[in-house]
Amino acid sequence: MTYSEAFDKQAPTLSKYEDNAFLIWATGLYLDEPNLDDLANEALTDGPNDKKIDLIKLDTEQRKIILAQGYYSSRKIDSAPENKASDLLIAATWLLTGELAQIPPKLKNIIRECRDALKSQEIDQIDLLYIHNLPESKNIRKTLEVIQNDVNARIATPEKDIVVIAKELGSNSIEELFISRHSAIAVKGEIVCPAKIYFREVGPNWEAAIVSLPGSWLHELYQSKGDSLYSANYRGFLGASKKKKINSNILNTAEKEPENFWAYNNGITILTLAYEEGVDESNNPVTKLDGISIINGAQTSGSIGNLDNKKHNLEKIRVLGRIIKCNDLEITGSIIRYNNTQNQITSWDRYSNDTTQKNIANEFRLFGFDYSLKRGFESSDSGLSIQSVAQAILAFRGNHLDANAGKNKIFDNEQLYKSVFDQTKARHILLAFSMNQAINQVRSNLRSIPSSKLLPIQEKQSSLFSYLKFKFFLLAVIGNSMPTLTGKRTEKNEVAICPAFARDNTIELIIKEMIPAVSLVLAHLTTYFDGKDVYNELNSSKTAAVASAQVAAIIQSIIDVGSIDSPPLAKAVCQS
């Protein structure tokens, strides 16, 4: 399947985003983000005066800001319009220095949060993306290089070590990305490694060789292949920022003690489909690889790849290399998994074989739901996956601040991970997830209303959703309000979708059942923020409890006077 076939398959569900459907799909692929509705609701800009920003995302986990321009053509033409690429410079200018008073309210809030993240040195990289479905163009590449240099010059200070990347994601690049999501080895074809084999080992369905790799070759390989080298690596290269201690240490060794690099460094592991010894034109020994993915040592190869080869003698750098050949898919999966989990990684992948997760998946199957333990863009058709539920569970239980800190915070902190998943029933997860998706739907419905037709309360609600941290705050308030919403005494960690309701309904119908409760809480929560500094309120650990008490009291009074027949979740939700 090609990327265009995959997009066409999903196009009907993305049609609600109209001209931005391809932009959202491709950005999800680029970020390895499975929940495209979440991404669209958070990152798409709407309406006129968008300051040339089609999409903006603050990714605190990857310490990135992503700005994107999108274009989609139903006709086959040679290249995308260059003016859309030039618009990225305008977009970056508004992000960094534009007068906030001149920016529409919804966009202003996210730009404010991005600037705060830059100021507090929580951002290492800004990605300026031109995303389209046409062939890449030399002229566009040159335009983006100029933009990249310009923005780099603007933000370069001794205190801030931020990398700016301006990139064209056209049909070729997107196809490579798509292939890398489906194959352990994205870099295909023959790769000649200028190193001889010193030692071999053979196992069932695999072979391995030990080599000593020249730093100059690793530099050239990274410069030519980039992130495609890490298609089977859970983390990829995290950047050469001084804030990243591991990579900073690698750079210091490479720059100051290149002759000791081999002894100081753990080396890298390369996965390939086949390898053989040979010689080059000068009769020097080489090792020929059939495809390559660096499955351990992304930080080493990436750091060397980012060295200035005009300032540093890369010939002095040698790196221990282990080349593994395997064509057995099951064994290959285990090789990748174990090589990626020798050291702690900022990823939920290391929990994919956790007994707790397997039990949750088995429990979901009893109710007819697929719960995926895979990561990324295509983790689950239903959207239920280990990575999509963690923040929702945490927020539903009241911890919206840690939920907003990102998935990696949960999976990097064993105690936090256990607090989310240990002793957690599948039906409780289903409740938190479906409520989270219902919030997305309510937000999406608001977005679909032209601004000129929004009622005053809808304008306030739409404004609240423009704050990145509001969604999980709302989910926390809903979780706190469950006794009122269900008409039953419930515990936040145990309340769940009722067994029969889970068994008799699809995920779509369960989400639909949650929407009235979301709308009811949102309507009364909106009045809570009247006259308050929303930004500060959302960053307080006390606000959710205070707001929940007020909202629950109002909803209970509505139920008591008979304005609504029964609590909105009485039928679907019960104590597990």
XYZ file of C-alpha atoms in Angstrom:
576
model
C 0.000 0.000 0.000
C 1.268 3.490 -0.862
C 0.800 6.540 1.322
C -1.798 7.954 -1.090
C -3.824 4.736 -0.895
C -3.640 4.858 2.903
C -4.794 8.489 2.908
C -7.665 7.729 0.512
C -8.761 4.957 2.859
C -8.983 7.393 5.782
C -10.220 10.373 3.776
C -13.956 9.822 4.537
C -13.372 10.115 8.291
C -11.183 13.189 7.757
C -13.578 14.944 5.388
C -14.858 17.099 8.258
C -11.517 18.905 8.141
C -12.163 19.788 4.487
C -9.078 21.395 2.890
C -6.975 20.482 5.927
C -7.657 16.727 5.775
C -4.348 15.889 4.094
C -2.446 18.316 6.311
C -3.748 16.584 9.438
C -3.145 13.094 8.071
C 0.429 13.849 6.982
C 1.253 15.698 10.201
C -0.005 12.712 12.162
C 2.302 10.512 10.110
C 5.221 12.909 10.664
C 4.656 13.069 14.427
C 3.681 9.372 14.726
C 0.419 10.549 16.325
C -2.473 8.041 16.214
C -5.295 10.318 17.355
C -5.873 12.625 14.405
C -8.986 14.192 15.946
C -6.945 15.189 18.977
C -4.261 16.603 16.733
C -6.748 18.525 14.595
C -8.632 19.982 17.545
C -5.430 21.075 19.224
C -3.348 22.247 16.289
C -5.487 23.427 13.363
C -6.100 27.156 13.063
C -9.398 28.403 11.728
C -10.839 31.341 9.893
C -9.379 34.516 8.466
C -6.377 36.364 9.866
C -4.576 33.137 10.799
C -1.213 34.868 10.302
C -0.231 32.315 7.644
C -0.350 29.520 10.209
C -2.383 26.533 9.018
C -1.273 24.365 11.928
C 0.620 25.037 15.147
C 1.483 22.460 17.790
C 3.391 22.779 21.031
C 4.923 19.347 21.626
C 6.300 19.474 25.155
C 7.316 15.805 25.094
C 9.613 16.188 22.103
C 10.445 19.769 23.171
C 9.302 21.046 19.776
C 7.087 23.663 18.214
C 5.628 22.667 14.845
C 4.383 25.327 12.415
C 2.921 24.107 9.144
C 1.508 25.324 5.865
C -0.577 22.810 3.929
C -1.549 22.379 0.286
C -3.415 19.586 -1.471
C -3.912 19.238 -5.209
C -6.331 16.899 -6.932
C -4.427 17.506 -10.172
C -1.043 16.042 -11.055
C 1.319 18.986 -11.430
C 5.084 19.341 -11.110
C 5.327 21.127 -7.780
C 3.442 22.957 -5.066
C 3.109 26.769 -5.095
C 6.215 28.506 -3.737
C 4.283 31.310 -2.053
C 2.926 28.850 0.519
C 6.508 28.019 1.480
C 7.328 31.719 1.813
C 4.349 32.095 4.125
C 6.249 30.081 6.739
C 8.521 33.077 7.340
C 5.472 35.219 8.102
C 4.125 32.466 10.358
C 7.425 32.221 12.255
C 7.548 36.005 12.662
C 4.101 36.064 14.263
C 5.072 33.151 16.503
C 8.219 34.815 17.791
C 7.601 38.567 17.795
C 4.120 39.400 16.496
C 2.038 41.784 18.598
C -0.341 39.589 20.619
C -3.071 42.215 20.533
C -3.276 41.802 16.742
C -3.631 38.010 16.853
C -7.092 36.366 16.965
C -7.939 35.085 20.480
C -7.787 31.349 19.676
C -4.401 31.645 18.002
C -3.127 34.103 20.599
C -3.472 31.596 23.436
C -1.367 28.896 21.769
C 1.252 31.437 20.648
C 1.413 32.720 24.219
C 2.019 29.188 25.481
C 4.702 28.615 22.834
C 6.489 31.821 23.832
C 6.335 30.864 27.501
C 7.856 27.474 26.634
C 10.634 29.179 24.639
C 11.297 31.650 27.436
C 11.545 28.899 30.059
C 13.908 26.923 27.775
C 11.507 24.000 27.374
C 11.913 23.980 23.582
C 14.903 22.611 21.674
C 13.550 22.683 18.129
C 11.174 24.563 15.856
C 9.902 22.660 12.806
C 8.650 24.784 9.906
C 6.840 22.387 7.569
C 5.412 22.817 4.102
C 3.183 19.768 3.628
C 1.659 18.839 0.278
C 0.989 15.857 -2.007
C 3.158 16.895 -4.965
C 6.802 16.260 -5.892
C 9.414 18.227 -3.951
C 10.943 21.244 -5.681
C 14.479 22.671 -5.734
C 13.097 26.203 -5.647
C 11.026 25.439 -2.575
C 14.007 23.805 -0.907
C 16.071 26.948 -1.503
C 13.264 29.134 -0.171
C 13.023 27.020 2.980
C 16.802 27.161 3.461
C 16.628 30.966 3.441
C 13.736 30.889 5.930
C 15.583 28.429 8.157
C 18.713 30.608 8.238
C 16.659 33.741 8.891
C 14.720 32.257 11.829
C 17.891 30.651 13.209
C 19.586 34.043 13.226
C 16.653 35.637 15.044
C 16.555 33.211 17.952
C 20.292 32.510 18.276
C 21.479 33.668 21.720
C 24.019 32.236 24.185
C 21.140 31.329 26.516
C 19.004 29.512 23.951
C 20.204 26.484 22.046
C 17.294 25.977 19.640
C 17.494 24.181 16.313
C 15.288 25.465 13.470
C 14.343 23.025 10.719
C 12.474 24.156 7.605
C 11.336 21.111 5.673
C 9.266 20.328 2.591
C 7.156 17.213 3.056
C 6.002 16.397 -0.446
C 5.026 13.115 -2.043
C 8.521 11.569 -1.930
C 9.215 12.430 1.705
C 5.758 11.363 2.843
C 6.099 8.059 1.003
C 9.424 7.446 2.805
C 7.779 8.251 6.129
C 4.910 5.916 5.360
C 7.256 3.073 4.409
C 9.263 3.560 7.587
C 6.088 3.062 9.661
C 5.569 -0.332 8.008
C 9.109 -1.602 7.720
C 11.896 -2.075 10.217
C 14.348 -0.984 7.508
C 13.399 2.147 5.605
C 16.800 2.761 3.961
C 16.864 0.193 1.186
C 19.515 -0.868 -1.331
C 23.231 -1.431 -1.039
C 25.173 0.549 1.564
C 28.957 0.196 1.444
C 30.564 0.386 4.880
C 34.358 1.016 4.744
C 35.181 -1.464 7.508
C 36.312 -5.067 7.622
C 34.693 -7.772 9.715
C 36.755 -8.790 12.763
C 34.418 -11.303 14.349
C 31.276 -13.259 13.479
C 28.537 -14.893 15.526
C 25.707 -17.108 14.263
C 22.388 -17.874 15.946
C 19.072 -19.410 14.945
C 17.731 -17.266 12.085
C 20.325 -14.499 12.553
C 23.972 -13.695 11.909
C 26.135 -10.924 13.343
C 29.466 -9.286 12.619
C 31.711 -6.946 14.609
C 33.337 -4.017 12.809
C 35.063 -0.737 13.655
C 33.226 2.123 11.942
C 34.890 5.353 10.753
C 33.344 8.540 12.125
C 33.574 10.101 8.665
C 31.332 7.348 7.234
C 28.740 7.780 9.995
C 28.745 11.535 9.355
C 28.211 11.062 5.626
C 25.532 8.412 6.237
C 23.555 10.679 8.584
C 23.876 13.683 6.274
C 22.532 11.689 3.314
C 19.860 9.534 5.014
C 18.811 11.565 8.067
C 16.061 10.236 10.314
C 15.317 7.356 7.925
C 18.290 5.615 9.535
C 16.245 5.175 12.701
C 13.100 3.563 11.295
C 13.459 0.647 13.742
C 14.683 2.747 16.655
C 12.121 3.713 19.304
C 13.627 7.135 19.934
C 15.510 8.181 16.849
C 18.059 10.954 17.189
C 16.959 13.421 19.850
C 19.115 16.320 18.660
C 22.498 17.738 19.460
C 21.300 20.326 21.975
C 23.483 21.113 24.954
C 20.406 20.519 27.113
C 20.480 16.842 26.158
C 23.221 15.656 28.464
C 23.944 12.331 26.750
C 24.323 13.867 23.319
C 26.334 16.775 24.708
C 28.804 14.310 26.246
C 29.081 12.435 22.945
C 29.789 15.698 21.116
C 32.428 16.735 23.668
C 34.254 13.430 23.295
C 34.088 13.572 19.495
C 35.392 17.143 19.443
C 38.022 17.010 22.199
C 39.121 13.369 22.436
C 38.325 11.746 19.089
C 41.120 9.194 19.521
C 39.409 7.891 22.699
C 35.883 7.773 21.266
C 35.967 4.029 20.582
C 36.909 3.291 24.217
C 34.428 5.724 25.790
C 31.374 4.938 23.665
C 29.106 1.875 23.788
C 28.952 1.679 19.999
C 26.037 1.175 17.652
C 23.948 -1.751 16.434
C 22.891 -1.962 12.790
C 20.048 -4.113 11.490
C 20.296 -5.248 7.871
C 18.725 -7.804 5.536
C 22.095 -9.163 4.419
C 25.808 -8.346 4.506
C 28.933 -9.588 2.785
C 32.640 -8.799 2.783
C 34.228 -7.165 -0.230
C 36.832 -4.661 -1.365
C 36.614 -1.177 -2.815
C 38.358 0.173 -5.934
C 41.616 0.568 -3.978
C 41.377 -3.007 -2.709
C 40.550 -1.873 0.833
C 38.224 -4.166 2.814
C 34.567 -3.111 2.996
C 31.300 -4.597 4.247
C 28.316 -4.347 1.902
C 24.911 -4.018 3.585
C 21.516 -4.713 2.037
C 19.509 -1.945 3.721
C 20.253 -0.359 7.077
C 18.538 0.743 10.270
C 20.421 1.834 13.379
C 18.506 0.151 16.205
C 20.840 1.164 19.020
C 23.172 4.147 18.926
C 20.964 6.808 17.380
C 22.440 9.424 19.693
C 25.987 8.395 18.803
C 25.497 8.385 15.029
C 23.298 11.486 15.090
C 25.775 13.465 17.184
C 28.661 12.543 14.869
C 26.403 13.304 11.906
C 25.885 16.834 13.218
C 29.574 17.630 13.722
C 31.144 20.232 11.447
C 33.521 18.103 9.362
C 35.402 21.259 8.335
C 36.345 21.975 11.953
C 36.862 18.445 13.233
C 38.925 15.549 11.921
C 36.352 12.786 11.761
C 38.946 10.295 10.500
C 40.246 10.047 14.068
C 36.865 8.868 15.354
C 36.213 5.139 15.400
C 33.038 3.508 16.703
C 32.376 -0.081 17.706
C 29.771 -1.500 15.356
C 27.622 -4.597 15.544
C 25.845 -5.632 12.332
C 22.928 -8.045 12.647
C 21.336 -9.795 9.681
C 17.869 -11.248 10.205
C 14.938 -12.027 7.903
C 12.670 -13.654 10.492
C 9.985 -11.072 11.379
C 9.370 -12.405 14.889
C 13.073 -12.583 15.752
C 13.632 -9.176 14.158
C 10.914 -7.701 16.380
C 12.590 -9.119 19.475
C 16.022 -7.876 18.364
C 14.623 -4.385 17.917
C 12.747 -4.474 21.219
C 15.612 -5.710 23.366
C 18.191 -3.460 21.743
C 15.936 -0.487 22.430
C 15.334 -1.358 26.081
C 18.864 -1.848 27.338
C 18.675 1.748 28.566
C 15.628 3.636 29.762
C 13.799 5.267 26.847
C 11.197 7.987 26.781
C 8.601 5.756 25.181
C 5.655 3.555 26.120
C 7.090 0.815 23.865
C 8.934 -0.828 26.735
C 5.593 -1.639 28.354
C 4.170 -3.416 25.307
C 4.979 -6.826 26.821
C 4.057 -5.818 30.355
C 1.756 -8.355 32.024
C -0.546 -5.551 33.152
C -0.982 -4.351 29.569
C -1.581 -7.859 28.253
C -4.268 -8.398 30.893
C -5.942 -5.122 29.902
C -5.852 -6.148 26.225
C -7.371 -9.543 27.054
C -10.092 -7.893 29.143
C -10.951 -5.540 26.269
C -11.261 -8.512 23.919
C -13.949 -9.991 26.164
C -16.047 -6.916 25.375
C -15.206 -6.966 21.680
C -12.727 -4.073 21.625
C -9.233 -3.917 20.178
C -6.681 -2.417 22.597
C -3.378 -1.932 20.805
C 0.015 -2.237 22.454
C 1.700 -0.769 19.394
C 2.861 2.788 19.280
C 2.252 5.506 16.808
C 0.294 6.500 13.758
C -1.528 3.232 13.032
C -1.727 1.711 16.481
C -5.442 0.829 16.521
C -8.490 1.160 14.295
C -10.665 2.039 17.303
C -8.129 4.488 18.691
C -7.854 2.486 21.926
C -4.177 1.961 22.639
C -1.670 2.094 25.460
C -0.504 5.516 24.336
C -3.937 7.057 23.739
C -5.479 6.218 27.122
C -2.754 7.065 29.662
C -3.266 10.830 29.814
C -7.043 10.459 29.699
C -7.053 8.117 32.721
C -4.773 10.418 34.698
C -6.843 13.517 33.894
C -10.158 11.755 34.575
C -8.865 10.877 38.025
C -8.126 14.540 38.707
C -4.429 14.855 37.895
C -4.778 17.166 34.899
C -1.380 18.830 35.461
C 0.612 15.598 35.017
C -1.694 14.571 32.164
C -0.865 17.824 30.382
C 2.861 17.214 30.933
C 2.648 14.487 28.287
C 2.643 10.727 27.810
C 6.375 10.366 28.367
C 6.068 11.711 31.910
C 3.731 8.833 32.713
C 5.838 6.126 31.089
C 9.156 7.470 32.379
C 7.925 7.547 35.971
C 7.287 4.021 37.235
C 5.172 5.207 40.161
C 3.020 7.363 37.898
C 2.687 4.505 35.405
C 1.554 2.151 38.162
C -0.904 4.706 39.502
C -2.527 4.805 36.055
C -2.555 1.131 35.057
C -2.129 -1.124 38.109
C -5.446 -2.704 39.143
C -7.192 -0.678 36.416
C -10.120 -2.368 34.697
C -10.664 -2.190 30.951
C -14.159 -0.728 31.425
C -12.700 2.137 33.501
C -10.195 2.816 30.739
C -13.042 2.695 28.236
C -14.917 5.348 30.231
C -11.944 7.717 30.466
C -11.059 7.215 26.803
C -14.597 7.609 25.466
C -15.135 10.712 27.612
C -11.915 12.151 26.204
C -13.132 11.405 22.671
C -16.526 12.936 23.452
C -14.761 16.134 24.505
C -12.961 16.072 21.148
C -16.310 15.730 19.388
C -17.877 18.609 21.307
C -14.876 20.754 20.497
C -15.032 19.716 16.847
C -18.730 20.639 16.731
C -17.898 24.095 18.041
C -15.184 24.498 15.421
C -17.651 23.678 12.661
C -19.888 26.644 13.542
C -18.966 29.841 11.654
C -17.708 32.441 14.123
C -20.463 34.843 13.049
C -23.116 32.321 14.153
C -21.668 31.345 17.533
C -23.856 32.145 20.526
C -22.140 34.135 23.318
C -21.709 31.043 25.509
C -20.349 29.081 22.537
C -17.818 31.845 21.929
C -16.649 31.471 25.538
C -16.449 27.694 25.195
C -14.517 27.952 21.961
C -12.133 30.386 23.631
C -11.569 27.976 26.541
C -10.655 25.182 24.141
C -7.982 27.395 22.601
C -5.975 26.860 25.805
C -3.973 23.648 25.391
C -4.461 22.603 28.994
C -8.226 23.065 29.080
C -9.229 19.697 27.631
C -7.658 17.623 30.405
C -8.866 20.159 32.966
C -12.413 19.614 31.689
C -11.889 15.848 31.862
C -10.764 16.209 35.503
C -13.905 18.180 36.353
C -16.050 15.522 34.670
C -14.276 12.803 36.655
C -14.858 14.711 39.893
C -18.534 15.129 38.971
C -19.298 11.460 38.271
C -21.557 10.893 41.326
C -23.802 13.721 40.127
C -23.615 12.671 36.464
C -24.494 9.042 37.267
C -26.763 9.510 40.284
C -24.679 6.881 42.111
C -21.951 6.838 44.738
C -18.788 6.190 42.775
C -15.015 6.151 43.255
C -13.054 7.939 40.533
C -10.564 5.084 40.099
C -13.269 2.436 39.826
C -16.227 3.998 38.039
C -16.636 2.386 34.619
C -18.828 1.728 31.610
C -21.450 -0.815 32.716
C -20.706 -4.373 31.466
C -23.873 -4.776 29.416
C -23.533 -1.310 27.895
C -19.926 -2.042 26.909
C -20.882 -5.402 25.433
C -23.860 -4.126 23.434
C -22.368 -0.974 21.906
C -19.575 0.066 19.573
C -16.966 2.578 20.645
C -18.700 5.198 18.490
C -22.027 4.695 20.285
C -20.376 4.818 23.702
C -18.696 8.100 22.800
C -22.041 9.454 21.587
C -23.583 8.537 24.955
C -20.925 10.619 26.734
C -21.528 13.814 24.738
C -24.553 15.137 26.690
C -22.600 14.860 29.953
C -19.649 16.710 28.413
C -21.924 19.448 27.082
C -23.678 19.820 30.437
C -20.453 20.153 32.425
C -18.888 22.438 29.832
C -21.880 24.798 29.872
C -21.669 25.349 33.621
C -17.873 25.264 33.787
C -17.805 28.138 31.302
C -19.500 30.437 33.789
C -16.917 29.495 36.443
C -14.178 31.201 34.421
C -16.048 34.490 34.003
C -13.730 37.294 35.118
C -10.857 34.915 35.911
C -7.362 34.582 34.412
C -7.922 31.292 32.582
C -4.233 30.696 31.904
C -3.311 30.841 35.605
C -6.396 28.899 36.685
C -5.511 26.004 34.389
C -2.003 25.845 35.838
C -3.231 25.562 39.425
C -3.583 22.217 41.188
C -6.524 23.541 43.242
C -8.791 24.962 40.545
C -10.317 21.675 39.343
C -11.630 20.739 42.789
C -13.173 24.170 43.349
C -14.699 24.300 39.858
C -16.005 20.716 40.170
C -17.841 21.462 43.398
C -19.541 24.471 41.809
C -20.458 22.623 38.612
C -21.732 19.524 40.439
C -23.936 21.662 42.685
C -25.541 23.393 39.696
C -26.130 20.119 37.833
C -27.621 18.488 40.941
C -30.044 21.391 41.372
C -31.138 20.990 37.738
C -31.779 17.289 38.335
C -33.621 17.974 41.609
C -36.091 20.401 40.037
C -36.745 18.000 37.190
C -35.258 20.100 34.386
C -33.711 16.887 33.115
C -35.330 13.477 33.548
C -32.340 11.670 35.031
C -28.570 11.978 35.429
C -27.083 11.846 31.895
C -24.844 8.841 32.588
C -27.225 6.801 34.738
C -27.691 4.135 32.068
C -24.121 3.781 30.792
C -21.886 4.150 33.843
C -21.634 2.286 37.145
C -19.123 1.255 39.779
C -16.813 -1.451 38.394
